[in-house]
Short mmCIF file of C-alpha atoms in Angstrom, two decimals:
data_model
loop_
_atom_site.label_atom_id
_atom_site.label_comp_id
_atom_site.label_asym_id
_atom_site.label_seq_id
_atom_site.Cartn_x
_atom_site.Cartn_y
_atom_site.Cartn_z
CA UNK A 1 0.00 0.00 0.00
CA UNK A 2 1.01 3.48 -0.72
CA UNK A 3 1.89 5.59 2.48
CA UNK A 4 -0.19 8.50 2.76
CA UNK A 5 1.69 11.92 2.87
CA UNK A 6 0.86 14.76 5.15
CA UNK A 7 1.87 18.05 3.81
CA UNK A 8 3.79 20.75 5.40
CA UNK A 9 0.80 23.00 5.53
CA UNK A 10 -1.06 19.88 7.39
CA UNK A 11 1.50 19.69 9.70
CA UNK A 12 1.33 22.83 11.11
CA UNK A 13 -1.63 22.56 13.44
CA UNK A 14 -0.70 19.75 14.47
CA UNK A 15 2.75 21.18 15.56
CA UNK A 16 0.33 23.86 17.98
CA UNK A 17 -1.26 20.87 19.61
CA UNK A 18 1.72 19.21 20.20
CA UNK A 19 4.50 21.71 22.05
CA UNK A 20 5.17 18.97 24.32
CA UNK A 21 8.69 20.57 25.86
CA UNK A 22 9.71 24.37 25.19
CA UNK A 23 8.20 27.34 25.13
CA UNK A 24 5.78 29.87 26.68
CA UNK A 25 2.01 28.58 25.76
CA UNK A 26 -1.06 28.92 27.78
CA UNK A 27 -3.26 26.43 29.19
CA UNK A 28 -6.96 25.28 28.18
CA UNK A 29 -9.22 24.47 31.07
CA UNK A 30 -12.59 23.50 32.31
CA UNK A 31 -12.68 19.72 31.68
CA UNK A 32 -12.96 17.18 34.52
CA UNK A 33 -12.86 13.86 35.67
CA UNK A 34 -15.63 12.40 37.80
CA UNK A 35 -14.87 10.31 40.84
CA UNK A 36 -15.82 10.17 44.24
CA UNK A 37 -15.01 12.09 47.49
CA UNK A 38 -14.29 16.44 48.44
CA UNK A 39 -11.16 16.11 46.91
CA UNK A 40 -10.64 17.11 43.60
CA UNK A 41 -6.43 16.55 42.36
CA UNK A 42 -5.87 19.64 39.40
CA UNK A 43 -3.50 17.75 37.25
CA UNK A 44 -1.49 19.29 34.41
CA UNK A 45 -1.74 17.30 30.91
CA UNK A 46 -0.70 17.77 27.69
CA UNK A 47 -2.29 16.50 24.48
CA UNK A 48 -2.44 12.91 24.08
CA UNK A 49 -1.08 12.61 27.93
CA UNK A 50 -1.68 11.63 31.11
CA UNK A 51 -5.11 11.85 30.51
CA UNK A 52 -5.38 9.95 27.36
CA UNK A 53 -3.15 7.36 28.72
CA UNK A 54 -5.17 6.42 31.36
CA UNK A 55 -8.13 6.52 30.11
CA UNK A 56 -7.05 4.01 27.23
CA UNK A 57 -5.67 1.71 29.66
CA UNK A 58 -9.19 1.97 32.03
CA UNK A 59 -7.33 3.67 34.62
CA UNK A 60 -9.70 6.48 35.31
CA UNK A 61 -12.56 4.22 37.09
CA UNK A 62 -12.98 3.90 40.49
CA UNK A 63 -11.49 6.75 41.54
CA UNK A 64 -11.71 8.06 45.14
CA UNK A 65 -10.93 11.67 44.77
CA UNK A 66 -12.04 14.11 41.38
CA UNK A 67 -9.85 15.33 38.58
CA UNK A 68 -9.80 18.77 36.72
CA UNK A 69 -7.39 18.52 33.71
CA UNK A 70 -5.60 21.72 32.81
CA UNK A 71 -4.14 20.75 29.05
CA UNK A 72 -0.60 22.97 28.72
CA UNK A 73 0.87 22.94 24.90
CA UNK A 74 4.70 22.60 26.98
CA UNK A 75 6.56 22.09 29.74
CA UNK A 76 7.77 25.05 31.25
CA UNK A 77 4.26 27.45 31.12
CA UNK A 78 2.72 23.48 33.30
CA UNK A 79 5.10 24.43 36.09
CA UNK A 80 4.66 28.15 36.25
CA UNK A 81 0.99 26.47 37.30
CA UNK A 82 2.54 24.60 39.25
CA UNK A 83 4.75 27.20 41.07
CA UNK A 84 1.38 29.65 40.84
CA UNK A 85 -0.32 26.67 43.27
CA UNK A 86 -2.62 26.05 40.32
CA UNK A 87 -1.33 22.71 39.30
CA UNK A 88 -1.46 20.11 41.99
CA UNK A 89 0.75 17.57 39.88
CA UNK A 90 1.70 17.38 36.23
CA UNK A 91 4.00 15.70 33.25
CA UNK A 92 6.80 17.34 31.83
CA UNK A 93 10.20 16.15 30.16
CA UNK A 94 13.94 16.10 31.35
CA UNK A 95 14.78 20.01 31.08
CA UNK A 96 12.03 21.94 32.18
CA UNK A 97 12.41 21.43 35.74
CA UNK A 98 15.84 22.54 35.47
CA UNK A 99 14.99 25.46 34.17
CA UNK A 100 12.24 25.95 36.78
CA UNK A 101 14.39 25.11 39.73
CA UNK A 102 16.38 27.66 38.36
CA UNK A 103 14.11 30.28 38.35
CA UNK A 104 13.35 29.31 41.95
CA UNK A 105 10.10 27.83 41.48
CA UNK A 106 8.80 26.04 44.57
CA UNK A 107 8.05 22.61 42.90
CA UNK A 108 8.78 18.99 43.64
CA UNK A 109 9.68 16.38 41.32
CA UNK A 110 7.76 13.07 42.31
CA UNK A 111 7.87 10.69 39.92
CA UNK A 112 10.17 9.26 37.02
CA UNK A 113 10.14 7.42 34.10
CA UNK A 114 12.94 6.17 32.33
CA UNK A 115 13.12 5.58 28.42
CA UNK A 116 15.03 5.67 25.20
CA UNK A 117 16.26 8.63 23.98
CA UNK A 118 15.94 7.51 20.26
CA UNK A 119 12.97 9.54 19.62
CA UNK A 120 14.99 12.90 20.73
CA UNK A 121 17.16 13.62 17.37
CA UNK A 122 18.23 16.05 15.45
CA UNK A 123 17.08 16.39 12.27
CA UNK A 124 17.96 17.43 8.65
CA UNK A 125 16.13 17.73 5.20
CA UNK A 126 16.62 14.61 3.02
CA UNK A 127 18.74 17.08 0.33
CA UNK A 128 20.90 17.85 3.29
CA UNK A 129 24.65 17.38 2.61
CA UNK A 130 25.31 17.34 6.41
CA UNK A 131 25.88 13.46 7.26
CA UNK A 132 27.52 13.46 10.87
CA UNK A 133 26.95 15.96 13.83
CA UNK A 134 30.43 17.68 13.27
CA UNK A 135 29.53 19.22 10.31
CA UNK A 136 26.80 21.17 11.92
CA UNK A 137 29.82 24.11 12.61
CA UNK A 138 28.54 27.54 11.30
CA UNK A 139 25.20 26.00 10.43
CA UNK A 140 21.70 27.21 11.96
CA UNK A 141 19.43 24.46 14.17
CA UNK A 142 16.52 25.20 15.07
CA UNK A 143 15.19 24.48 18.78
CA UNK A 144 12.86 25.40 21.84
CA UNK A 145 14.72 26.78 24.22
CA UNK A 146 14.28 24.91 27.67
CA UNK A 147 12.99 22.10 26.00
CA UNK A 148 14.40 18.58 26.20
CA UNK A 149 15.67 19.21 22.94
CA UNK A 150 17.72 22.23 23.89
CA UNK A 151 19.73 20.02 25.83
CA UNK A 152 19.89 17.26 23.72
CA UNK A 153 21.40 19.80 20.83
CA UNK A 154 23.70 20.99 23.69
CA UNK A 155 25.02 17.52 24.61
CA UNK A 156 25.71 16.49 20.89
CA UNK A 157 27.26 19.36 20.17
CA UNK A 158 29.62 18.70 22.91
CA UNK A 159 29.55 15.03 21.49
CA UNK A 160 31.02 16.70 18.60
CA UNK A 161 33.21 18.41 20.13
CA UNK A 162 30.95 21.71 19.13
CA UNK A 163 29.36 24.13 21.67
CA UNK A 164 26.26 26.12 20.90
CA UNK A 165 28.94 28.71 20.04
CA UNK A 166 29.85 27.16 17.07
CA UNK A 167 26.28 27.08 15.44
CA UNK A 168 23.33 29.25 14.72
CA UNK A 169 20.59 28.42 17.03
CA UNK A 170 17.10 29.66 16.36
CA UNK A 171 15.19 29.35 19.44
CA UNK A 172 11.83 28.52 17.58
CA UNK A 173 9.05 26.66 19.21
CA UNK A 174 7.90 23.54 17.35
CA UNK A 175 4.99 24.99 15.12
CA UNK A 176 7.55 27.91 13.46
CA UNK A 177 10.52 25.49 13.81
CA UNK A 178 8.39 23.01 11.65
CA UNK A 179 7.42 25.66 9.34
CA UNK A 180 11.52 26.78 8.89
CA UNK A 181 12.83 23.41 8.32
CA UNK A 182 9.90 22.36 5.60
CA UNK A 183 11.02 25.34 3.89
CA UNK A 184 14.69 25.26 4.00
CA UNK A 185 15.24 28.33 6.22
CA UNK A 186 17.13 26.17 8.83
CA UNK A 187 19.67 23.33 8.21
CA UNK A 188 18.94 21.58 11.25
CA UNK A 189 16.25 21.02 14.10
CA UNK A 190 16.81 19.26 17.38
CA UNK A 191 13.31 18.29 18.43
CA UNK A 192 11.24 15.30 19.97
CA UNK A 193 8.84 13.03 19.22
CA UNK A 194 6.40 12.80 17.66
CA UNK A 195 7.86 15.00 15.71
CA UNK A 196 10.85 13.22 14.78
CA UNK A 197 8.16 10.01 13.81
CA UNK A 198 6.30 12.82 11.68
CA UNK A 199 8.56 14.02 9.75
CA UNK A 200 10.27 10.12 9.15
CA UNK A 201 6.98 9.05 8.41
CA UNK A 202 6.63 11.79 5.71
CA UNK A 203 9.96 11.74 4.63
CA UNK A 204 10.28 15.09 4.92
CA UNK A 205 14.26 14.51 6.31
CA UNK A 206 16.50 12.05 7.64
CA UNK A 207 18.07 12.23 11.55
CA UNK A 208 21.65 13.23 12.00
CA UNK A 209 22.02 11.62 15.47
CA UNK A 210 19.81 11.28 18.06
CA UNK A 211 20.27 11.52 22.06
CA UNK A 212 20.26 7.99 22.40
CA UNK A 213 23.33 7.18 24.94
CA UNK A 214 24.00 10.83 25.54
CA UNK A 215 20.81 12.55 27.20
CA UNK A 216 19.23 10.38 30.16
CA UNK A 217 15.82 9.71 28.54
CA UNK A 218 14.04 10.78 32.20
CA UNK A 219 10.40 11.88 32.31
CA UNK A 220 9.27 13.34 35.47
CA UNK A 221 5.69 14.10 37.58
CA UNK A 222 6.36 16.91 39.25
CA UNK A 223 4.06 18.65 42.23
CA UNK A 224 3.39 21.41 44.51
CA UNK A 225 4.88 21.41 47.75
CA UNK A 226 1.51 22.76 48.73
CA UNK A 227 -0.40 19.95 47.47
CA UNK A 228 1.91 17.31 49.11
CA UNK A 229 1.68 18.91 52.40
CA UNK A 230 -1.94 18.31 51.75
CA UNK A 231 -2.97 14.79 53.75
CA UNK A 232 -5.71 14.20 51.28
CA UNK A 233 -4.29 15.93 48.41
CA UNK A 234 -0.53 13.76 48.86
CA UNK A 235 -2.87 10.62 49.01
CA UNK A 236 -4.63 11.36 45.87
CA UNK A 237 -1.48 11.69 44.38
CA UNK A 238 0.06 8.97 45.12
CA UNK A 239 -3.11 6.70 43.71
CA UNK A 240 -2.60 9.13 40.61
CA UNK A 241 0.93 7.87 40.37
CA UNK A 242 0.45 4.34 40.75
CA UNK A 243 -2.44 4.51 37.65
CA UNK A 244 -0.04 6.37 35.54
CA UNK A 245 2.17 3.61 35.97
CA UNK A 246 0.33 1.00 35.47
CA UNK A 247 -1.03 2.60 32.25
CA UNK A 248 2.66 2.85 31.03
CA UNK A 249 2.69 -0.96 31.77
CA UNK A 250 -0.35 -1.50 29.26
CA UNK A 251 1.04 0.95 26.66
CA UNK A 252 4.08 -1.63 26.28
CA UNK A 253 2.00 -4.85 25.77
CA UNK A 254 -0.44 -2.52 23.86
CA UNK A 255 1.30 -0.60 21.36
CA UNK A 256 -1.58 -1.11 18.24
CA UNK A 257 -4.25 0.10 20.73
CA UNK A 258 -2.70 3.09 22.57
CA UNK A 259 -1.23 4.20 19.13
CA UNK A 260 -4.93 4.21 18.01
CA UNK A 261 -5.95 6.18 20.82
CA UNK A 262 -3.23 8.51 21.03
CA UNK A 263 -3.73 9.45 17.13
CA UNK A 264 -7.14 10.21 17.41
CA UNK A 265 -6.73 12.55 20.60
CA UNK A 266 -3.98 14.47 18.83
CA UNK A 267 -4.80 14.41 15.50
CA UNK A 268 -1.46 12.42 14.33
CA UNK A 269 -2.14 10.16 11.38
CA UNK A 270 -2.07 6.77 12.68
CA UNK A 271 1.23 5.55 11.01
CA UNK A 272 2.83 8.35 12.89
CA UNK A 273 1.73 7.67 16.33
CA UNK A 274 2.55 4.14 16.26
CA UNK A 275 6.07 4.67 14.80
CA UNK A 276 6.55 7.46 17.92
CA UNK A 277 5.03 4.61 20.45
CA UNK A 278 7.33 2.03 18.55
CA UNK A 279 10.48 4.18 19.05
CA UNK A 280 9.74 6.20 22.35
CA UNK A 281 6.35 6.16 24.10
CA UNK A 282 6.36 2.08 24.70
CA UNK A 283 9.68 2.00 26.42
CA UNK A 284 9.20 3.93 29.83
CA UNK A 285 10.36 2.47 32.71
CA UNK A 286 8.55 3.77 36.19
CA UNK A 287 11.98 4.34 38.20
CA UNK A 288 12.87 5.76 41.70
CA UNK A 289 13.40 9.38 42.10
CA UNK A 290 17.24 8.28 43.79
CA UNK A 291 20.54 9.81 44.07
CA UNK A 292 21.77 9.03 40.34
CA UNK A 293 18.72 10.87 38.66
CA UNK A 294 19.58 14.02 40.86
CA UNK A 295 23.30 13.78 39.71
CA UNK A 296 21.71 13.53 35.69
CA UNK A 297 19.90 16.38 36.27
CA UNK A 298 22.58 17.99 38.17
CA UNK A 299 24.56 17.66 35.03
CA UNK A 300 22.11 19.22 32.88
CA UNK A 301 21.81 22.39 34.88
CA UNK A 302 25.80 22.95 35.16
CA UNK A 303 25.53 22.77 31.60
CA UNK A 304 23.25 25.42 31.44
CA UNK A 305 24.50 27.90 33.91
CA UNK A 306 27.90 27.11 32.38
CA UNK A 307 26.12 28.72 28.91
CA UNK A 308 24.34 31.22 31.11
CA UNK A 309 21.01 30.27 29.87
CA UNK A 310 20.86 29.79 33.78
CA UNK A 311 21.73 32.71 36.35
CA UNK A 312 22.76 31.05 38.82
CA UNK A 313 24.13 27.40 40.44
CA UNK A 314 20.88 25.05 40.86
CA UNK A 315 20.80 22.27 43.69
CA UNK A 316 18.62 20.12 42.23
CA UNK A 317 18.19 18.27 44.99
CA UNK A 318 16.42 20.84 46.70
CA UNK A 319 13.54 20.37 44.12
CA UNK A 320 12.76 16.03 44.50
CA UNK A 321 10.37 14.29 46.36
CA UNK A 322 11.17 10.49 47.27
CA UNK A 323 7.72 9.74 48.90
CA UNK A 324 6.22 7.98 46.23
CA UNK A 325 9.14 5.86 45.52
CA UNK A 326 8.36 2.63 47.14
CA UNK A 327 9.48 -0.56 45.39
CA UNK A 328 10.80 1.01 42.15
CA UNK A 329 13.93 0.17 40.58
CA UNK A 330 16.71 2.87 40.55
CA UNK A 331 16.76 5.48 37.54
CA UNK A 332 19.20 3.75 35.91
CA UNK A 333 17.40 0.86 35.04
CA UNK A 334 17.95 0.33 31.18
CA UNK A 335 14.97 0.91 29.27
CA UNK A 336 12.73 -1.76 27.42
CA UNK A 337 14.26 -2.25 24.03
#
């Protein structure tokens, strides 16, 4: 059969829905879950999330407590919610608490999930001439800056033995980024998936490397200090927690189905979402938020204060959480091939 072809200019909304780890975006409110009890969790999401997750894996029944779903398009404007005591708990990637932390945000990372870092690459058009990360010198990449991506361009750079210095970053956010590399006003773009799966899929470019063995594939909850010092609140979200990872369970034996599910709540063709779940989404781990993930993150915000995209020295151990940790393996259990 014939693959079918999205074009650029189909792309593009999509690319607004799907901001999953830079930028500054607002969030859409006002939709709920229904459960039982006074106490009602308000959970950060992004499209084709936490929420979408668990309800394709039936872990949204029984619940003892209500849920009000805030949908963010990124990372970063989730834990200014967070911070701002609007956000009880939410889902963002590797960088953004970094960032946060180092804006002195009062938030506290809960929960981790480790996976492959395949799906974080940096890409190039298929006319490119570029064919190994070293010959990125003097050329312009697009990127979010703060995103998981921004680090993951920073790290093979240094890979490369490049720094940022060396190239012409364009801090775009995905749905302009997508726009300048379909039309050939950037060589590069350092991005996530499903992106990288969408433009694969479309063969709209090729990937020059990927983070895979040199960014630490982490995916955190993260929550309001408020909200844990809340008895009911830190129960809630701890029975959050363990649904979110059993969902992540049935997303690896259930790749066909959650694909399905997750293409229809984000509007990603089909072929895209399940080559995204085949490459990143099915291969979370649920690990323990220990000593060796603060060190990786630890790592990532040197790195950034050393480029003074940071002010200041973060401690990032002054923003975790080990509560909910109970019986998980450490963070540097390998993740599922």
């Amino acid at each position: 059969m014939r693959r079918r072809l999205v074009p650029a200019a189909a792309l593009l909304p999509l690319a607004l829905l799907l901001t999953a780890c830079g930028g500054n975006s607002s969030a859409s409110t006002g939709t709920g879950t229904d459960g039982q009890g006074s106490v009602t969790l308000n959970v950060g999401d992004q499209k084709g999330g936490s929420e979408a997750v668990l309800r394709a894996a039936s872990e949204l029944k029984n619940l003892k407590y209500k849920i009000k779903w805030s949908t963010f398009t990124s990372g970063p404007p989730l834990l200014e919610a967070v911070n701002a005591k609007a956000v009880d708990v939410g889902g963002v990637g590797n960088t953004p608490p970094v960032f946060a932390a180092g804006a002195g945000s009062d938030i506290s990372v809960v929960a981790a999930w480790h996976g492959t870092s395949k799906g974080d690459a940096i890409l190039v058009p298929n006319g490119s001439k570029l064919t190994a990360p070293d010959q990125l010198k003097g050329r312009s990449i697009a990127v979010a800056q703060g995103s998981s991506a921004h680090f993951q361009l920073v790290a093979s750079l240094k890979a490369a033995g490049l720094s940022p210095a060396d190239v012409k970053v364009k801090y775009l956010q995905p749905a302009d980024a997508l726009a300048a590399f379909t039309s050939g006003k950037v060589d590069a773009w350092a991005v996530w998936d499903p992106y990288t799966s969408q433009i694969l899929e479309t063969k709209r470019g090729r990937v020059l490397t990927t983070g895979d063995g040199i960014t630490n594939g982490l995916t955190f909850q993260v929550a309001a200090p408020t909200a844990l010092r809340d008895k009911k609140k830190s129960a809630a979200i701890k029975d959050y927690l363990d649904r979110l990872r059993r969902a992540q369970e049935w997303v690896y034996d259930h790749q066909d189905d959650w694909a399905k599910v997750w293409a229809k709540d984000t509007g990603l063709p089909y072929e895209v979402a399940l080559a995204s779940v085949k490459r990143s989404n099915s291969s979370r781990v649920a690990v323990a938020v220990d000593k060796p993930l603060v060190a990786s993150e630890q790592q990532i915000a040197d790195a950034f204060t050393r480029l003074k995209l940071i002010p200041k020295k973060v401690d990032f151990a002054r923003f975790i959480d080990t509560r909910y940790n109970g019986g998980l393996p450490p963070s540097t259990t390998p993740a599922r091939g």
